Short mmCIF file of N, CA and C in Angstrom, two decimals:
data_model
loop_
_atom_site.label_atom_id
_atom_site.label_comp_id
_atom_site.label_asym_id
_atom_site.label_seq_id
_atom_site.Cartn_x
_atom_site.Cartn_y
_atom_site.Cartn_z
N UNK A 1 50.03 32.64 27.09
CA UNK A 1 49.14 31.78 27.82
C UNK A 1 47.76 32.42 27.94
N UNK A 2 47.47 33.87 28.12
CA UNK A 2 46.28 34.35 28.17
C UNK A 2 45.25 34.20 26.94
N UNK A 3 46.04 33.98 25.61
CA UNK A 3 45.51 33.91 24.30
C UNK A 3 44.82 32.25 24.57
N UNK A 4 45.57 31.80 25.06
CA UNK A 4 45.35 30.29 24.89
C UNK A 4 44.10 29.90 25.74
N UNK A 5 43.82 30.58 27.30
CA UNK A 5 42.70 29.93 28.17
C UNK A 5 41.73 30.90 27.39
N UNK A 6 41.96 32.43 26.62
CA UNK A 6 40.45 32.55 26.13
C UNK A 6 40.13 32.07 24.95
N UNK A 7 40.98 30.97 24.48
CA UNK A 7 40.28 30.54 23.66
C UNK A 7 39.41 29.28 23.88
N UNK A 8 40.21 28.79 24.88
CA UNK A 8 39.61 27.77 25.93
C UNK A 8 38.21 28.08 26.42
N UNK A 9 38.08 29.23 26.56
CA UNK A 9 37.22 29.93 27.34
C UNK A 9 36.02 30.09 26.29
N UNK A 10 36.51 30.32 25.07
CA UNK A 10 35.32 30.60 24.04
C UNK A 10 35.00 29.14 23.67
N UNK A 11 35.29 28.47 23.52
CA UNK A 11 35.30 27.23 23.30
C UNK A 11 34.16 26.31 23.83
N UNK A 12 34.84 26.79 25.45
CA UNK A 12 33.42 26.00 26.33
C UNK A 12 32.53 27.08 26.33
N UNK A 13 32.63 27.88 26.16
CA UNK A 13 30.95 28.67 26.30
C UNK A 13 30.26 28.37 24.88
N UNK A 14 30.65 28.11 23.64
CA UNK A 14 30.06 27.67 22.43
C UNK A 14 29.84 26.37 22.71
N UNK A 15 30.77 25.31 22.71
CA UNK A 15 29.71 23.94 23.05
C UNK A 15 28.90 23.56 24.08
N UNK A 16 28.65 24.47 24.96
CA UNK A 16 27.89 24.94 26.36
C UNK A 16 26.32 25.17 25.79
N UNK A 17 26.60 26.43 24.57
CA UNK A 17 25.61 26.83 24.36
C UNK A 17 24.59 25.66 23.29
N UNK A 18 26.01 25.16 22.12
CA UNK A 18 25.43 24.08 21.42
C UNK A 18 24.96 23.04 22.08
N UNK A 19 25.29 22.52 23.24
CA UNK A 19 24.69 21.40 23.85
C UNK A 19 23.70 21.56 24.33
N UNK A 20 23.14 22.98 25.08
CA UNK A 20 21.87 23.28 25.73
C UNK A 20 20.94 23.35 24.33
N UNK A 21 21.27 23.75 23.46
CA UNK A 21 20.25 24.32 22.35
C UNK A 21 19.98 22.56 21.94
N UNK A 22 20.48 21.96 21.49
CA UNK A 22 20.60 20.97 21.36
C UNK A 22 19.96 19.41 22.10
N UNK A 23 20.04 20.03 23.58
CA UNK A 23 19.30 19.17 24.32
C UNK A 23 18.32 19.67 24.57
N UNK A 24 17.73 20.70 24.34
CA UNK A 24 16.34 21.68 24.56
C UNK A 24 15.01 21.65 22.98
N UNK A 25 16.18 21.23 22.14
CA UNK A 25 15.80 21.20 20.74
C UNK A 25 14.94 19.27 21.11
N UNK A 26 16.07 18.48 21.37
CA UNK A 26 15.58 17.27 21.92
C UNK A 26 14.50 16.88 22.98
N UNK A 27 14.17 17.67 23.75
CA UNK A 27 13.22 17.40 24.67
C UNK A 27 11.74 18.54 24.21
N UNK A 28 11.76 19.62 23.29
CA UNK A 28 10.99 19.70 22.94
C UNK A 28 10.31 19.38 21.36
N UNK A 29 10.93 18.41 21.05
CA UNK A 29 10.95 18.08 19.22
C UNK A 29 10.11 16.92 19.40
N UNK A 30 8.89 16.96 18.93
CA UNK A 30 7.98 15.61 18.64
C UNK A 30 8.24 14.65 18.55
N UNK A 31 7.73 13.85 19.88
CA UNK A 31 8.23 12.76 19.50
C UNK A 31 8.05 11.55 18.14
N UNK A 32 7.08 11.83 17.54
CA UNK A 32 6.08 11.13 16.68
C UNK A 32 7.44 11.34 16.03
N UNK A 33 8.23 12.25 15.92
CA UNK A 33 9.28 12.52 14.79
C UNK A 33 11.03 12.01 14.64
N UNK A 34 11.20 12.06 15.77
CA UNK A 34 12.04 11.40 16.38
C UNK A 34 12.38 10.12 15.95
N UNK A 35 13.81 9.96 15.33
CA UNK A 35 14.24 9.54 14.83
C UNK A 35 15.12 8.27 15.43
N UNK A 36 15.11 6.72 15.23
CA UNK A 36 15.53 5.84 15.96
C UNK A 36 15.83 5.29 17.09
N UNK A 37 16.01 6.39 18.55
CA UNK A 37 15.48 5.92 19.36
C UNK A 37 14.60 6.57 20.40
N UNK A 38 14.58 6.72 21.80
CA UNK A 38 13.46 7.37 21.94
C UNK A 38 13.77 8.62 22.68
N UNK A 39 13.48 9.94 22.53
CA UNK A 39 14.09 11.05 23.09
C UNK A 39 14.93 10.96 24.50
N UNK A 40 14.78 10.63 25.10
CA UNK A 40 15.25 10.01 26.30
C UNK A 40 16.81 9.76 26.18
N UNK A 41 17.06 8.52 25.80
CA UNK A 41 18.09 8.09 25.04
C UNK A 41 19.18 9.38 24.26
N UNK A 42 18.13 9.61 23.60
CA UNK A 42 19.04 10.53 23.05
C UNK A 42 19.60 11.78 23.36
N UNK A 43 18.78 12.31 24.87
CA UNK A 43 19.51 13.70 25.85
C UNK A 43 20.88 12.84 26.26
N UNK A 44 20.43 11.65 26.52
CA UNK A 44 21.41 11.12 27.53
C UNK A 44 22.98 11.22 26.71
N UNK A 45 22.44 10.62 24.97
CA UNK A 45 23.99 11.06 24.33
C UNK A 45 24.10 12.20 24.06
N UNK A 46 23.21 13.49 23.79
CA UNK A 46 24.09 14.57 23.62
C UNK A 46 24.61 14.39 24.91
N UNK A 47 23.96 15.02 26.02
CA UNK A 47 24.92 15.17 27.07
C UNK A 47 26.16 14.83 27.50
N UNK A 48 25.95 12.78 27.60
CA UNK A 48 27.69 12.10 27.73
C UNK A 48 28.55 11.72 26.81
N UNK A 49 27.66 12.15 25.62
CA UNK A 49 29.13 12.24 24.31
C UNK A 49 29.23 13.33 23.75
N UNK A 50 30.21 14.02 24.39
CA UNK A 50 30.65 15.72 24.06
C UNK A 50 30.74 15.44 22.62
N UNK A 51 30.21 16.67 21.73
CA UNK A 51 30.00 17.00 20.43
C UNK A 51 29.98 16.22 19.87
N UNK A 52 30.09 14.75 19.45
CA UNK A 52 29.91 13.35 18.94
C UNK A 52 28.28 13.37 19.06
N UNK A 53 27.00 13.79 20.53
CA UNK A 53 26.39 13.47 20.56
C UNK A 53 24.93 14.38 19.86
N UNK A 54 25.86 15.16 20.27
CA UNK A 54 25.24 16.61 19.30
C UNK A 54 25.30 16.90 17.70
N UNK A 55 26.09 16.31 17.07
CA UNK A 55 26.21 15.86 15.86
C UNK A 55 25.18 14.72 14.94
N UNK A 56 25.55 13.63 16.15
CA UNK A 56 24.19 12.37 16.14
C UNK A 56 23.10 13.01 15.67
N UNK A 57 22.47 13.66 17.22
CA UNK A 57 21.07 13.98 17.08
C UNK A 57 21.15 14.74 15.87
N UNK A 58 22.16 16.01 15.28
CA UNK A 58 21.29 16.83 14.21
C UNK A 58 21.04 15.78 12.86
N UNK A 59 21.98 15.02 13.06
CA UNK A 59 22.30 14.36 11.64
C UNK A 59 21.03 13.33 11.99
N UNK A 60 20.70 12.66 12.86
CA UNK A 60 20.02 11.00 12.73
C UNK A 60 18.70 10.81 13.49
N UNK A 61 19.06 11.88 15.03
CA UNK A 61 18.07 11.92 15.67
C UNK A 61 16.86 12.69 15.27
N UNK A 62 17.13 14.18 14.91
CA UNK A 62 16.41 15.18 14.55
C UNK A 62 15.72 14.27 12.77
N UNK A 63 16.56 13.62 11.99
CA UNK A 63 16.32 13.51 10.85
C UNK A 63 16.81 14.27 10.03
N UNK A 64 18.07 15.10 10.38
CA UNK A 64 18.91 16.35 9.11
C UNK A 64 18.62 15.35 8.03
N UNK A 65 19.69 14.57 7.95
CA UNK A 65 19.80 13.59 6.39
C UNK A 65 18.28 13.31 6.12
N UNK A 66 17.80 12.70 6.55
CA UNK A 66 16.53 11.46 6.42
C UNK A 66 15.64 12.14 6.07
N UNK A 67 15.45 13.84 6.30
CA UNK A 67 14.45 14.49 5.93
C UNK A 67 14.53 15.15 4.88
N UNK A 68 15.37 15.73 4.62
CA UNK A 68 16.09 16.09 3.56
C UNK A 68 16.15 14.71 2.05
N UNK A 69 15.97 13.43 2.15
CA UNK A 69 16.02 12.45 1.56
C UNK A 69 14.79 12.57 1.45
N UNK A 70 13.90 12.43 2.26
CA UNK A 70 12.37 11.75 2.45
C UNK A 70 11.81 13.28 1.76
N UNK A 71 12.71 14.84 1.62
CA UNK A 71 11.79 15.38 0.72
C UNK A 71 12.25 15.84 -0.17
N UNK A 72 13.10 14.79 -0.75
CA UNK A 72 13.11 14.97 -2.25
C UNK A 72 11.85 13.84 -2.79
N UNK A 73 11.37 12.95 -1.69
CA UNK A 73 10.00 12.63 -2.61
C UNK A 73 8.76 13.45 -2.43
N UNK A 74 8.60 14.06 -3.51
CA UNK A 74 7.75 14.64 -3.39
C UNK A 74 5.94 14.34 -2.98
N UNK A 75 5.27 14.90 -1.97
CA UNK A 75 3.83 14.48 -1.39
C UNK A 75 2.84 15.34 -2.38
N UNK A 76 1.94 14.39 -2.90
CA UNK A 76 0.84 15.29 -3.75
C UNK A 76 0.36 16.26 -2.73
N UNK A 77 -0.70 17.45 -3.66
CA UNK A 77 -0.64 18.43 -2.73
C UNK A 77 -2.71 17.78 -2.48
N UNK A 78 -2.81 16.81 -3.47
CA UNK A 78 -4.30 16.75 -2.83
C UNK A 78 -3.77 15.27 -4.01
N UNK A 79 -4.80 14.32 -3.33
CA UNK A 79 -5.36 12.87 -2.98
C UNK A 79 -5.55 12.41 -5.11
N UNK A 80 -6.09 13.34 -5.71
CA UNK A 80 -6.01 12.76 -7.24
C UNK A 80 -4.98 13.31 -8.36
N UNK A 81 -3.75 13.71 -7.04
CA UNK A 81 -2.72 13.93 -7.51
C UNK A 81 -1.83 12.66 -7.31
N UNK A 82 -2.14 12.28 -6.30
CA UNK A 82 -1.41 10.67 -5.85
C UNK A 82 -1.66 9.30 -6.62
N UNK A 83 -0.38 9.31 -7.51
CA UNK A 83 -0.89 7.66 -8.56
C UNK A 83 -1.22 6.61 -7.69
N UNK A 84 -0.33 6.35 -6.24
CA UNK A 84 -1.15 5.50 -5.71
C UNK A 84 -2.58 5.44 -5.29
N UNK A 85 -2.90 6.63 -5.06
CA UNK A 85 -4.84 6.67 -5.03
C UNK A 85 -5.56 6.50 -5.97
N UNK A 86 -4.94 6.97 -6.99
CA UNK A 86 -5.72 6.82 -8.43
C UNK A 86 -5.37 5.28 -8.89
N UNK A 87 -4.77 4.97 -8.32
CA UNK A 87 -4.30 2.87 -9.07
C UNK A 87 -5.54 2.72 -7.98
N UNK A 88 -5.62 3.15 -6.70
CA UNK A 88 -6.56 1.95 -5.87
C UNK A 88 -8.34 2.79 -6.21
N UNK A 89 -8.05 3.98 -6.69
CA UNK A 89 -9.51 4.17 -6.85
C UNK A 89 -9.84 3.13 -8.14
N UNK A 90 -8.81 3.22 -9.26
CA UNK A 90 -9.53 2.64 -10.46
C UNK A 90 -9.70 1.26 -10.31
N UNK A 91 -8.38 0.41 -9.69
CA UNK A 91 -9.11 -0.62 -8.86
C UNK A 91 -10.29 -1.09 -8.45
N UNK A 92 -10.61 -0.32 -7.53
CA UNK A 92 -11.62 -0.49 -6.73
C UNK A 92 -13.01 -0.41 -7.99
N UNK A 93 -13.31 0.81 -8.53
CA UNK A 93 -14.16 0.82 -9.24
C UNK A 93 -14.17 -0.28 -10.66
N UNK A 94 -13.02 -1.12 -11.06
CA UNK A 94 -12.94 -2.51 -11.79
C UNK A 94 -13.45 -3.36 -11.14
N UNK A 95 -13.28 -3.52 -9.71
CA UNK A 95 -13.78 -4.59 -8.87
C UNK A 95 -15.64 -4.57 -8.91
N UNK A 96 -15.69 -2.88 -8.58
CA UNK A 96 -17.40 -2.63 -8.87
C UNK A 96 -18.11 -3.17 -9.60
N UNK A 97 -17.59 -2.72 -11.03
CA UNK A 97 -17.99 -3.23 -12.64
C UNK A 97 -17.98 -4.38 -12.68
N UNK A 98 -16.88 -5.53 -11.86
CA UNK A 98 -16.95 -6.72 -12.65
C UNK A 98 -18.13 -7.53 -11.31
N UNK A 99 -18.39 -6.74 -10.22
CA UNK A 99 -19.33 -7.29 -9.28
C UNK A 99 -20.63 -7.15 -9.48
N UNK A 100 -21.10 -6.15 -10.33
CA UNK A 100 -21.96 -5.58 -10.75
C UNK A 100 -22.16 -6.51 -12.39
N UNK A 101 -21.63 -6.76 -13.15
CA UNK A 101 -21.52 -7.68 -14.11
C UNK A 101 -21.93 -9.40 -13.68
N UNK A 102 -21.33 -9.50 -12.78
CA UNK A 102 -21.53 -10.96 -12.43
C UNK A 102 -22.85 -11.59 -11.36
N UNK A 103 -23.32 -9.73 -11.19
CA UNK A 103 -24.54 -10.14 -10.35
C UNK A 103 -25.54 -10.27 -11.11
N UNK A 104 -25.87 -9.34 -12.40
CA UNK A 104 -26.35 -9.52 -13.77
C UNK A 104 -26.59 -10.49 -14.35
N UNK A 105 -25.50 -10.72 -14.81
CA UNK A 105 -25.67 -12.24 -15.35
C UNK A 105 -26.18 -13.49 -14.39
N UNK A 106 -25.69 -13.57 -13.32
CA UNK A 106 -26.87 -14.22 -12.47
C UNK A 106 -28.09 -14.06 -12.11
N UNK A 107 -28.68 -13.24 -12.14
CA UNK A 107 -29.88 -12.56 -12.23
C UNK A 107 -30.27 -12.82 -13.76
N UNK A 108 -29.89 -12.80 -14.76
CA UNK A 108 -30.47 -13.40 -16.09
C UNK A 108 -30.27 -15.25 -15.87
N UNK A 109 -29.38 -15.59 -15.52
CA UNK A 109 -29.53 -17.09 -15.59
C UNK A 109 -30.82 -17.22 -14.86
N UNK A 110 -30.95 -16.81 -13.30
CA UNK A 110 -32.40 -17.17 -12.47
C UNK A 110 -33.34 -16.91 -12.83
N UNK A 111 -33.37 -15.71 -13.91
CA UNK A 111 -34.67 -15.70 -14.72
C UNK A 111 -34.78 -16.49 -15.59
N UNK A 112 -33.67 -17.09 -16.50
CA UNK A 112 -34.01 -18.29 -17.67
C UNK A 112 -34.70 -19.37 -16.64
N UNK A 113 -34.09 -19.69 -15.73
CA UNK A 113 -34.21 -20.78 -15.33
C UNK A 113 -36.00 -20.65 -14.66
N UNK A 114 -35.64 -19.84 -14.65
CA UNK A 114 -37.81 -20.22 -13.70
C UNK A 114 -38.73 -19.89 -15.26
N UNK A 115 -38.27 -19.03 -16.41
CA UNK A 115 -38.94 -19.23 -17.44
C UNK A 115 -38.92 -20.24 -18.24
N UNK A 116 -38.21 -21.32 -17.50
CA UNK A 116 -37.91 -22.32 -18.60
C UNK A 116 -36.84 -22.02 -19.89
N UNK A 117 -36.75 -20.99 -20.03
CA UNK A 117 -35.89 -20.57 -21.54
C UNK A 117 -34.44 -21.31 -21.67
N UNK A 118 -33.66 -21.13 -20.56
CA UNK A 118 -32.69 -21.46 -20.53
C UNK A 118 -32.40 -22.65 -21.03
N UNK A 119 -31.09 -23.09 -21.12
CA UNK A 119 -30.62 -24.62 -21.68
C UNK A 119 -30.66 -25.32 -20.56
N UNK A 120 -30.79 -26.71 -20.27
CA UNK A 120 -31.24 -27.34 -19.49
C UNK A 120 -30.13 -28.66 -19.44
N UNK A 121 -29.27 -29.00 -18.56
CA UNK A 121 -27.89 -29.98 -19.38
C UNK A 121 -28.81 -31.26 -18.89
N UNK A 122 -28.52 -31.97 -19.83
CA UNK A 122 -29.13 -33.38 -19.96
C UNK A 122 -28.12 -33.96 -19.57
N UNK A 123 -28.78 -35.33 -18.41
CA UNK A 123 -27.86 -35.85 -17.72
C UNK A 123 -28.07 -37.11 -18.29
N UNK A 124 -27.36 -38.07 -18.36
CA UNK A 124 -27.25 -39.72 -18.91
C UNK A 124 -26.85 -40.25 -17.99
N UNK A 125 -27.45 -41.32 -17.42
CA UNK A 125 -26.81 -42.89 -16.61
C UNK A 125 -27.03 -43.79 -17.32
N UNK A 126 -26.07 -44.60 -16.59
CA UNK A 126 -26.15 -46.09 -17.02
C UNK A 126 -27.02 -46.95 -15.90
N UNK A 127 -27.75 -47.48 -16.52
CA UNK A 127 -28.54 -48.69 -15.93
C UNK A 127 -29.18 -48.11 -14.76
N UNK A 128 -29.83 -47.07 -14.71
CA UNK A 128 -30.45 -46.82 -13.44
C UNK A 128 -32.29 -46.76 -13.71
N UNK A 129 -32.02 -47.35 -15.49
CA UNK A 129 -33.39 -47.89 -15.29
C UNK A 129 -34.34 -46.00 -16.08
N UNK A 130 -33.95 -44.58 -15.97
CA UNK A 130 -34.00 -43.65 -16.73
C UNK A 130 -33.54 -43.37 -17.66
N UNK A 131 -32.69 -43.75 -18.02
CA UNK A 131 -32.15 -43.78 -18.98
C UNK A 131 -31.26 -44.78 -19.47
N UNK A 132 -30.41 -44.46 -20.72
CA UNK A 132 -29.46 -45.41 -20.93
C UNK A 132 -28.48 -44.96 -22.15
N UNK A 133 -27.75 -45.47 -22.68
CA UNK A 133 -26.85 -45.50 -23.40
C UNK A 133 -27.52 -44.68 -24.75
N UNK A 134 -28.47 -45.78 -24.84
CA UNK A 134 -28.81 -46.03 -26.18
C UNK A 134 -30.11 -44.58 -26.52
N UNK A 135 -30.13 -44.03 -25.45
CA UNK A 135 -31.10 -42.71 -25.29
C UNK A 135 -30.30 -41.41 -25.66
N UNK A 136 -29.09 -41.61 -25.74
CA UNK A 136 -28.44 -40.63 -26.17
C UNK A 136 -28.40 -40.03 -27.53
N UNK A 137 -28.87 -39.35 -27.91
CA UNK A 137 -28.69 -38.67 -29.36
C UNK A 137 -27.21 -39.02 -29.97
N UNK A 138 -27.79 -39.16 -31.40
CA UNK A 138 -26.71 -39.84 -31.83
C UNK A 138 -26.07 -38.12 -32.94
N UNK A 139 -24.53 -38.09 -32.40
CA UNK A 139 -24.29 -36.83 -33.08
C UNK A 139 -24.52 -36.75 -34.66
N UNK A 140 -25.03 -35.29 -34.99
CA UNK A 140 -25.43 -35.50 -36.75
C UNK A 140 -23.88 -35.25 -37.48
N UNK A 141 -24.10 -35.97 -38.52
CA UNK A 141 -22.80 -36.03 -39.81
C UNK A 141 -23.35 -35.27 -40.67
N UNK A 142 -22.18 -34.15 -40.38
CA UNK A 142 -21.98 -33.37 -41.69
C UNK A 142 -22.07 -34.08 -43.17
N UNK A 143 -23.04 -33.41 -43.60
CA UNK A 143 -23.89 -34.21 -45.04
C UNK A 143 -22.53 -32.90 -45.76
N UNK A 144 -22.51 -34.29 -47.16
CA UNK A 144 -21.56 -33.56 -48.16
C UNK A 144 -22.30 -32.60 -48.85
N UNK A 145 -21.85 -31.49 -48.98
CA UNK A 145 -21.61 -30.28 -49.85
C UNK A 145 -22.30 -30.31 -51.49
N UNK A 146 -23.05 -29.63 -51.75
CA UNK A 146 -23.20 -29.68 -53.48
C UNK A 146 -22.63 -28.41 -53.55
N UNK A 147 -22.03 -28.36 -54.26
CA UNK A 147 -21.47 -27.17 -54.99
C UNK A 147 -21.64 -26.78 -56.02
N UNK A 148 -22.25 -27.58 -56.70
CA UNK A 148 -22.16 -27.16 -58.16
C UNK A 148 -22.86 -25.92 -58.71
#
Protein backbone atom coordinates (compact mmCIF):
# COMPACT_ATOMS: atom_id res chain seq x y z
CA UNK A 1 0.00 0.00 0.00
CA UNK A 2 2.86 2.50 0.64
CA UNK A 3 4.14 1.89 -3.07
CA UNK A 4 0.73 2.63 -4.20
CA UNK A 5 -0.18 6.29 -2.30
CA UNK A 6 3.48 7.38 -3.51
CA UNK A 7 2.67 6.87 -6.55
CA UNK A 8 -0.49 8.59 -6.02
CA UNK A 9 1.48 11.09 -4.53
CA UNK A 10 3.81 11.60 -7.58
CA UNK A 11 1.09 11.72 -9.70
CA UNK A 12 -0.69 14.67 -8.18
CA UNK A 13 2.32 16.67 -7.72
CA UNK A 14 3.12 16.22 -11.70
CA UNK A 15 -0.36 17.16 -12.92
CA UNK A 16 -0.27 19.93 -10.16
CA UNK A 17 2.74 21.13 -11.66
CA UNK A 18 1.44 20.54 -15.44
CA UNK A 19 -1.68 22.38 -14.75
CA UNK A 20 -0.02 25.47 -13.09
CA UNK A 21 2.59 25.66 -15.98
CA UNK A 22 -0.11 25.33 -18.20
CA UNK A 23 -2.52 27.79 -16.82
CA UNK A 24 0.37 30.35 -16.34
CA UNK A 25 1.53 29.54 -19.95
CA UNK A 26 -2.37 30.59 -20.75
CA UNK A 27 -2.71 33.74 -18.99
CA UNK A 28 0.55 34.95 -20.08
CA UNK A 29 0.52 33.83 -23.98
CA UNK A 30 -0.72 36.65 -26.38
CA UNK A 31 -3.65 37.02 -26.84
CA UNK A 32 -3.50 38.18 -30.56
CA UNK A 33 -2.33 34.40 -30.67
CA UNK A 34 -4.62 32.52 -29.04
CA UNK A 35 -6.23 30.12 -30.57
CA UNK A 36 -10.28 29.72 -30.88
CA UNK A 37 -11.49 30.97 -27.96
CA UNK A 38 -10.67 33.61 -25.68
CA UNK A 39 -7.99 33.05 -22.90
CA UNK A 40 -10.42 33.22 -20.29
CA UNK A 41 -12.36 30.34 -21.44
CA UNK A 42 -9.67 28.49 -21.79
CA UNK A 43 -8.02 28.72 -17.87
CA UNK A 44 -11.42 27.83 -17.05
CA UNK A 45 -10.90 24.30 -19.09
CA UNK A 46 -7.53 23.58 -18.12
CA UNK A 47 -8.52 23.98 -14.68
CA UNK A 48 -12.19 21.96 -14.70
CA UNK A 49 -11.12 19.39 -17.16
CA UNK A 50 -8.30 17.52 -15.42
CA UNK A 51 -5.62 16.70 -18.13
CA UNK A 52 -8.28 16.64 -21.04
CA UNK A 53 -7.92 20.47 -20.58
CA UNK A 54 -4.36 20.76 -20.59
CA UNK A 55 -3.96 18.71 -23.59
CA UNK A 56 -6.67 21.05 -25.45
CA UNK A 57 -4.82 24.11 -24.80
CA UNK A 58 -1.25 22.59 -25.94
CA UNK A 59 -2.73 20.99 -28.94
CA UNK A 60 -5.57 23.85 -30.13
CA UNK A 61 -5.39 26.61 -27.74
CA UNK A 62 -1.64 27.41 -27.72
CA UNK A 63 -1.69 26.35 -31.64
CA UNK A 64 0.85 23.02 -31.16
CA UNK A 65 -0.80 21.52 -34.45
CA UNK A 66 -1.90 24.79 -36.27
CA UNK A 67 1.50 26.22 -35.93
CA UNK A 68 3.43 23.69 -36.80
CA UNK A 69 0.96 23.43 -40.12
CA UNK A 70 0.90 27.21 -40.69
CA UNK A 71 4.94 26.75 -40.72
CA UNK A 72 5.38 24.50 -43.07
CA UNK A 73 4.20 27.51 -45.28
CA UNK A 74 6.84 29.11 -45.67
CA UNK A 75 6.91 33.48 -45.13
CA UNK A 76 9.27 35.33 -47.61
CA UNK A 77 12.05 36.73 -45.77
CA UNK A 78 11.50 40.27 -47.61
CA UNK A 79 8.36 41.61 -49.75
CA UNK A 80 10.05 40.71 -53.61
CA UNK A 81 10.37 37.44 -52.41
CA UNK A 82 6.51 37.15 -52.07
CA UNK A 83 4.73 36.03 -55.57
CA UNK A 84 1.78 37.51 -54.16
CA UNK A 85 3.48 41.06 -54.09
CA UNK A 86 5.13 40.65 -57.17
CA UNK A 87 1.50 39.51 -59.06
CA UNK A 88 0.03 42.85 -57.36
CA UNK A 89 3.11 45.00 -58.04
CA UNK A 90 3.12 43.90 -61.79
CA UNK A 91 -0.49 44.43 -61.75
CA UNK A 92 -0.57 47.51 -60.57
CA UNK A 93 2.19 48.83 -62.85
CA UNK A 94 -0.12 47.14 -66.15
CA UNK A 95 -2.87 49.19 -64.81
CA UNK A 96 -0.23 52.34 -64.95
CA UNK A 97 0.82 51.60 -68.59
CA UNK A 98 -2.55 51.00 -69.86
CA UNK A 99 -3.75 54.48 -67.89
CA UNK A 100 -1.02 56.21 -69.12
CA UNK A 101 -1.71 54.83 -72.79
CA UNK A 102 -5.28 55.78 -72.81
CA UNK A 103 -4.59 59.23 -71.50
CA UNK A 104 -2.29 59.62 -74.65
CA UNK A 105 -4.28 58.72 -77.01
CA UNK A 106 -6.85 61.07 -75.76
CA UNK A 107 -4.71 63.77 -75.65
CA UNK A 108 -3.84 63.03 -79.48
CA UNK A 109 -7.55 62.74 -80.42
CA UNK A 110 -8.11 66.52 -78.59
CA UNK A 111 -5.37 67.66 -80.50
CA UNK A 112 -6.73 66.28 -83.97
CA UNK A 113 -9.78 67.56 -83.13
CA UNK A 114 -9.01 71.43 -82.49
CA UNK A 115 -6.42 71.04 -85.56
CA UNK A 116 -9.00 69.99 -87.63
CA UNK A 117 -6.82 66.89 -88.80
CA UNK A 118 -8.79 64.36 -87.45
CA UNK A 119 -11.68 62.37 -89.25
CA UNK A 120 -14.78 64.02 -88.75
CA UNK A 121 -18.02 61.23 -88.89
CA UNK A 122 -20.51 62.53 -91.23
CA UNK A 123 -23.88 62.41 -90.06
CA UNK A 124 -27.03 61.83 -92.60
CA UNK A 125 -30.83 62.59 -91.93
CA UNK A 126 -33.69 62.16 -93.50
CA UNK A 127 -35.84 65.05 -94.39
CA UNK A 128 -34.64 67.51 -91.96
CA UNK A 129 -34.16 69.69 -94.83
CA UNK A 130 -29.68 69.30 -94.36
CA UNK A 131 -29.41 66.79 -95.82
CA UNK A 132 -30.78 63.77 -97.45
CA UNK A 133 -30.57 60.48 -98.88
CA UNK A 134 -29.50 61.36 -102.03
CA UNK A 135 -26.31 63.45 -100.44
CA UNK A 136 -24.78 60.45 -99.54
CA UNK A 137 -21.77 59.34 -101.47
CA UNK A 138 -22.36 56.75 -103.54
CA UNK A 139 -19.80 53.73 -102.60
CA UNK A 140 -16.94 53.34 -105.47
CA UNK A 141 -16.90 49.87 -107.58
CA UNK A 142 -14.02 48.15 -107.79
CA UNK A 143 -13.02 48.82 -111.55
CA UNK A 144 -11.84 45.47 -113.28
CA UNK A 145 -8.26 44.56 -113.29
CA UNK A 146 -5.95 44.69 -116.57
CA UNK A 147 -3.57 42.27 -116.26
CA UNK A 148 -2.18 41.78 -119.16
Amino acid sequence: MGCMARLLIAIIVIYTALALYSLFDCISFDSSRVKMMPKAAWAAIILFLPIVGIVLWFLFGRGGLAQKADADKAVPAAPDNDPEYLKKISDDLELRRLRELQRQQEEQRRAEKLRGDGPEPRTYSKGDGNGSEDDRPEPEEDSPRNDS
